[in-house]
Amino acid sequence: MDQLENAARRGLRVALSRRGTEYIVVAIRVTSIDQHDALIGRLPMTGENLTFRLGEIDSFQVIE
């Protein structure tokens, strides 16, 4: 959780895996949605914001 919050503060990229699909997003913020912690990340190619509930993320790595 601390790594993701730090990535969001610094605008770092995060590589994450959810349900077998890998994403690389720019961390925007860590927030709560429906009483679950979530990462909001922007896809660099499209600018689209995606929401990832932390409980659904299989693995992640902050890219510095």
Short mmCIF file of C-alpha atoms in Angstrom, two decimals:
data_model
loop_
_atom_site.label_atom_id
_atom_site.label_comp_id
_atom_site.label_asym_id
_atom_site.label_seq_id
_atom_site.Cartn_x
_atom_site.Cartn_y
_atom_site.Cartn_z
CA MET A 1 0.00 0.00 0.00
CA ASP A 2 2.84 2.40 0.87
CA GLN A 3 4.55 1.69 -2.46
CA LEU A 4 1.36 2.50 -4.38
CA GLU A 5 0.72 5.69 -2.41
CA ASN A 6 4.31 6.80 -3.05
CA ALA A 7 3.94 5.99 -6.77
CA ALA A 8 0.77 8.09 -6.93
CA ARG A 9 2.44 11.05 -5.18
CA ARG A 10 5.41 10.90 -7.54
CA GLY A 11 3.45 10.05 -10.72
CA LEU A 12 5.39 6.83 -11.30
CA ARG A 13 4.44 3.96 -13.57
CA VAL A 14 3.08 0.75 -12.08
CA ALA A 15 3.12 -2.64 -13.83
CA LEU A 16 0.30 -4.78 -12.48
CA SER A 17 -1.49 -8.01 -13.23
CA ARG A 18 -5.22 -8.55 -12.77
CA ARG A 19 -7.07 -11.70 -13.85
CA GLY A 20 -4.23 -12.71 -16.18
CA THR A 21 -3.95 -9.37 -17.96
CA GLU A 22 -0.94 -7.11 -17.48
CA TYR A 23 -1.29 -3.34 -17.39
CA ILE A 24 1.25 -0.54 -17.20
CA VAL A 25 -0.35 2.61 -15.86
CA VAL A 26 0.74 5.95 -14.44
CA ALA A 27 -0.44 6.00 -10.83
CA ILE A 28 -2.87 8.86 -10.20
CA ARG A 29 -4.14 8.17 -6.67
CA VAL A 30 -5.02 5.53 -4.11
CA THR A 31 -8.57 5.91 -2.82
CA SER A 32 -11.51 4.03 -1.30
CA ILE A 33 -14.40 2.87 -3.47
CA ASP A 34 -17.33 1.05 -1.84
CA GLN A 35 -15.20 0.43 1.29
CA HIS A 36 -12.39 -1.15 -0.77
CA ASP A 37 -8.98 0.40 -1.42
CA ALA A 38 -8.35 1.06 -5.10
CA LEU A 39 -5.63 2.40 -7.38
CA ILE A 40 -6.59 4.87 -10.08
CA GLY A 41 -4.14 4.69 -12.98
CA ARG A 42 -3.94 6.34 -16.40
CA LEU A 43 -3.10 4.33 -19.51
CA PRO A 44 -0.26 6.24 -21.22
CA MET A 45 -1.36 5.33 -24.76
CA THR A 46 -5.00 6.43 -24.50
CA GLY A 47 -5.14 8.70 -21.45
CA GLU A 48 -8.00 6.59 -20.10
CA ASN A 49 -8.25 6.28 -16.31
CA LEU A 50 -8.70 2.74 -14.97
CA THR A 51 -9.71 1.69 -11.46
CA PHE A 52 -8.09 -1.35 -9.87
CA ARG A 53 -9.40 -2.64 -6.55
CA LEU A 54 -6.36 -3.71 -4.56
CA GLY A 55 -8.01 -7.03 -3.65
CA GLU A 56 -8.29 -7.90 -7.36
CA ILE A 57 -4.63 -7.19 -8.21
CA ASP A 58 -2.59 -10.40 -8.49
CA SER A 59 0.80 -8.66 -8.45
CA PHE A 60 2.33 -5.25 -9.02
CA GLN A 61 5.69 -3.55 -9.35
CA VAL A 62 6.45 0.16 -9.18
CA ILE A 63 8.71 1.23 -12.07
CA GLU A 64 11.09 4.05 -11.19
#
